PDB file of C-alpha atoms in Angstrom:
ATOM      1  CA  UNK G  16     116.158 117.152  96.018  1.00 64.00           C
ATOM      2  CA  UNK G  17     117.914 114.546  93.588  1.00 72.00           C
ATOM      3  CA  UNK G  18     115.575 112.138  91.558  1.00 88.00           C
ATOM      4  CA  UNK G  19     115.669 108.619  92.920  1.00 94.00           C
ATOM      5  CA  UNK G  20     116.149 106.268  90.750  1.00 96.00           C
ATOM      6  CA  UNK G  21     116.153 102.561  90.651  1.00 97.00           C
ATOM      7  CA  UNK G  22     119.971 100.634  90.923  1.00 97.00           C
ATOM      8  CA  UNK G  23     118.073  96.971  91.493  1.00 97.00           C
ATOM      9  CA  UNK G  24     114.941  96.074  90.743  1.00 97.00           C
ATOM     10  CA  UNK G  25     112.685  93.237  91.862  1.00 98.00           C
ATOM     11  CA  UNK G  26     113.282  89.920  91.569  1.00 97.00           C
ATOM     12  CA  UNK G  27     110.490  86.905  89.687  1.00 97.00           C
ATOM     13  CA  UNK G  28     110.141  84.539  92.562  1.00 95.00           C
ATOM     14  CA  UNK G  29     108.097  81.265  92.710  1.00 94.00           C
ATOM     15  CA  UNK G  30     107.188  80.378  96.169  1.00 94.00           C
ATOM     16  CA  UNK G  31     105.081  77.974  97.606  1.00 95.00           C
ATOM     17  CA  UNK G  32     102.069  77.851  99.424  1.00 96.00           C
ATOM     18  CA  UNK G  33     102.369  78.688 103.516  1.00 97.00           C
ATOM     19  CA  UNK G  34     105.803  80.272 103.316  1.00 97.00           C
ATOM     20  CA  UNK G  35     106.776  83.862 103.210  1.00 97.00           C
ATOM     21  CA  UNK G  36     108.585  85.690 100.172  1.00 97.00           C
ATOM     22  CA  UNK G  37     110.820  88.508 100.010  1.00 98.00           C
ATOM     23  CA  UNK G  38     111.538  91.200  97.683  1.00 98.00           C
ATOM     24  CA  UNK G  39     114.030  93.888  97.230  1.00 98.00           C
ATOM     25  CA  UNK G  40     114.406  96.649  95.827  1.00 98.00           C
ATOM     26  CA  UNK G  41     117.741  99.245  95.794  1.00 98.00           C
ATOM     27  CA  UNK G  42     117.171 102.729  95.328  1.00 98.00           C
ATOM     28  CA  UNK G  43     119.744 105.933  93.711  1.00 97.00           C
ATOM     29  CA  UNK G  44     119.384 107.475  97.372  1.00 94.00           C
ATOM     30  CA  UNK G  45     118.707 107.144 101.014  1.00 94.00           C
ATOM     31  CA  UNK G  46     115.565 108.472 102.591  1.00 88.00           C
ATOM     32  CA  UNK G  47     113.646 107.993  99.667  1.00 92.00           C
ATOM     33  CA  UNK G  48     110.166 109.483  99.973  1.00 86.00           C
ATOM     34  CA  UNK G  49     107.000 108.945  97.208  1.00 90.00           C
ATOM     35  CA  UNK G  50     107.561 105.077  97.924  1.00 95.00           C
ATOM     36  CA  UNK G  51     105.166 102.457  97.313  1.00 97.00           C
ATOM     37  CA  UNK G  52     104.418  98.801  97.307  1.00 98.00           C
ATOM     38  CA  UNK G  53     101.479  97.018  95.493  1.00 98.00           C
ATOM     39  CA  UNK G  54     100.200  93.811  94.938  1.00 97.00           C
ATOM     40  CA  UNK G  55      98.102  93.144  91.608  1.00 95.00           C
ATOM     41  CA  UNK G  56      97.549  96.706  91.388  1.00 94.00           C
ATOM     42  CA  UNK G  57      96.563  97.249  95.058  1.00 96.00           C
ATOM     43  CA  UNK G  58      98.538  99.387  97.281  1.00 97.00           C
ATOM     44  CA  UNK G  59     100.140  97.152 100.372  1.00 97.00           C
ATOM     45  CA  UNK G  60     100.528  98.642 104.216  1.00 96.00           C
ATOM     46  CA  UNK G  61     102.865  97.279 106.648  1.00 96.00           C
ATOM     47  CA  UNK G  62     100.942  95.150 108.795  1.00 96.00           C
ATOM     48  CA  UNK G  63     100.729  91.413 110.037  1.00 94.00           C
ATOM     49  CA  UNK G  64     100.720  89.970 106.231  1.00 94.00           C
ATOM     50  CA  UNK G  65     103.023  92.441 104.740  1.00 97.00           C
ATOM     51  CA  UNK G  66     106.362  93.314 106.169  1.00 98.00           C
ATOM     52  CA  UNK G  67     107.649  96.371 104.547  1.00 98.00           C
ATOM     53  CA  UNK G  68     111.479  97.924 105.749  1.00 97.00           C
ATOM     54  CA  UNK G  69     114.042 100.168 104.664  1.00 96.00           C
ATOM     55  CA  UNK G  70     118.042  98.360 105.396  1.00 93.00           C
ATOM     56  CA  UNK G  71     121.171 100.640 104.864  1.00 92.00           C
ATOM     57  CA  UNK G  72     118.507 103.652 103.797  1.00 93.00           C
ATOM     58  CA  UNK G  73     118.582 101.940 100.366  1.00 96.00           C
ATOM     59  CA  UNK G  74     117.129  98.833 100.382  1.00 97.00           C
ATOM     60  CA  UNK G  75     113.771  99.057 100.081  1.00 98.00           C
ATOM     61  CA  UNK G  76     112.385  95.216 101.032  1.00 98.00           C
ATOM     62  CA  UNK G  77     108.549  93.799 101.118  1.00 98.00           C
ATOM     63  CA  UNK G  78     108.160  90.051 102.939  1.00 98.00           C
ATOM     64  CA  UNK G  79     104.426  88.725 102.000  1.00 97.00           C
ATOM     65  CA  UNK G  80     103.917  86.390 105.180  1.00 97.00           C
ATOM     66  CA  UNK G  81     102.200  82.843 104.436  1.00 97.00           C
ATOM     67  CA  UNK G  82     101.337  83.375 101.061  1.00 96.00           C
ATOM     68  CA  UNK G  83      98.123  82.014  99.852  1.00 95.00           C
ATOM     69  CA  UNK G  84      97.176  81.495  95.645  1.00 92.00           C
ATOM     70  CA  UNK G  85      95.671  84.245  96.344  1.00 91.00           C
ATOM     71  CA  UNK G  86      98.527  85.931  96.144  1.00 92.00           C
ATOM     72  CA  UNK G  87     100.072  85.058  92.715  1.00 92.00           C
ATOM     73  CA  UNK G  88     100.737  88.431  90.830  1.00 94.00           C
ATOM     74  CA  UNK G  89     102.598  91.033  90.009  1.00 97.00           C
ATOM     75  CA  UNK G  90     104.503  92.462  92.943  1.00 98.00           C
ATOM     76  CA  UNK G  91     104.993  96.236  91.754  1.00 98.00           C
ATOM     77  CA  UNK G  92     107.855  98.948  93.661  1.00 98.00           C
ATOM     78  CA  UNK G  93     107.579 102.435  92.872  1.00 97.00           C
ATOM     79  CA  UNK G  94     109.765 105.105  93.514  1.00 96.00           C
ATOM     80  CA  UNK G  95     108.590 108.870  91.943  1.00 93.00           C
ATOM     81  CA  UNK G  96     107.876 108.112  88.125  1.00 95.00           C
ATOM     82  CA  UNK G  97     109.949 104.952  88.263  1.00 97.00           C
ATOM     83  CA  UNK G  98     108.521 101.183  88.949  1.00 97.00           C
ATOM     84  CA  UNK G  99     109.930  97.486  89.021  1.00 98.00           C
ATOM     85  CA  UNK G 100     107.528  94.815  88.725  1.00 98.00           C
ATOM     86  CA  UNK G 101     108.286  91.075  89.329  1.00 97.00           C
TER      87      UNK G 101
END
């Protein structure tokens, strides 16, 4: 199996209060497994708050709904042994 690697990484964003935020993140290859999202160094789930998809197999893309300060942090994508952080 190829290493994945990542072709774009995330994105510093400054959003406000009450609105949702997006972040993307293209990968080397589709069906990229060993993936993971965190926020301030805890791992994220897809759920009602967190949105996380997969568009065109390489597009990896997180949406934090109705962010809150308690939010503010580093967003952090991993792929195998490589990361982007915004």
């Amino acid at each position: 199996e190829p290493d994945v690697t990542i072709v774009s990484g995330l994105k510093d964003t400054v959003v406000s209060e009450g609105d949702d935020v997006t972040f993307r993140c293209q990968v080397s290859h589709e069906n990229a497994r060993d993936v993971e999202w965190k926020l301030q160094d805890v791992a994220l789930q897809n759920n009602e708050m967190n949105e996380i998809s997969v568009e065109k197999g390489r597009i990896h893309s997180l949406t934090l709904r109705k962010v809150t300060e308690q939010d503010i942090g580093t967003v952090t994508f991993r792929v195998g042994p490589h990361t982007s952080t915004a």
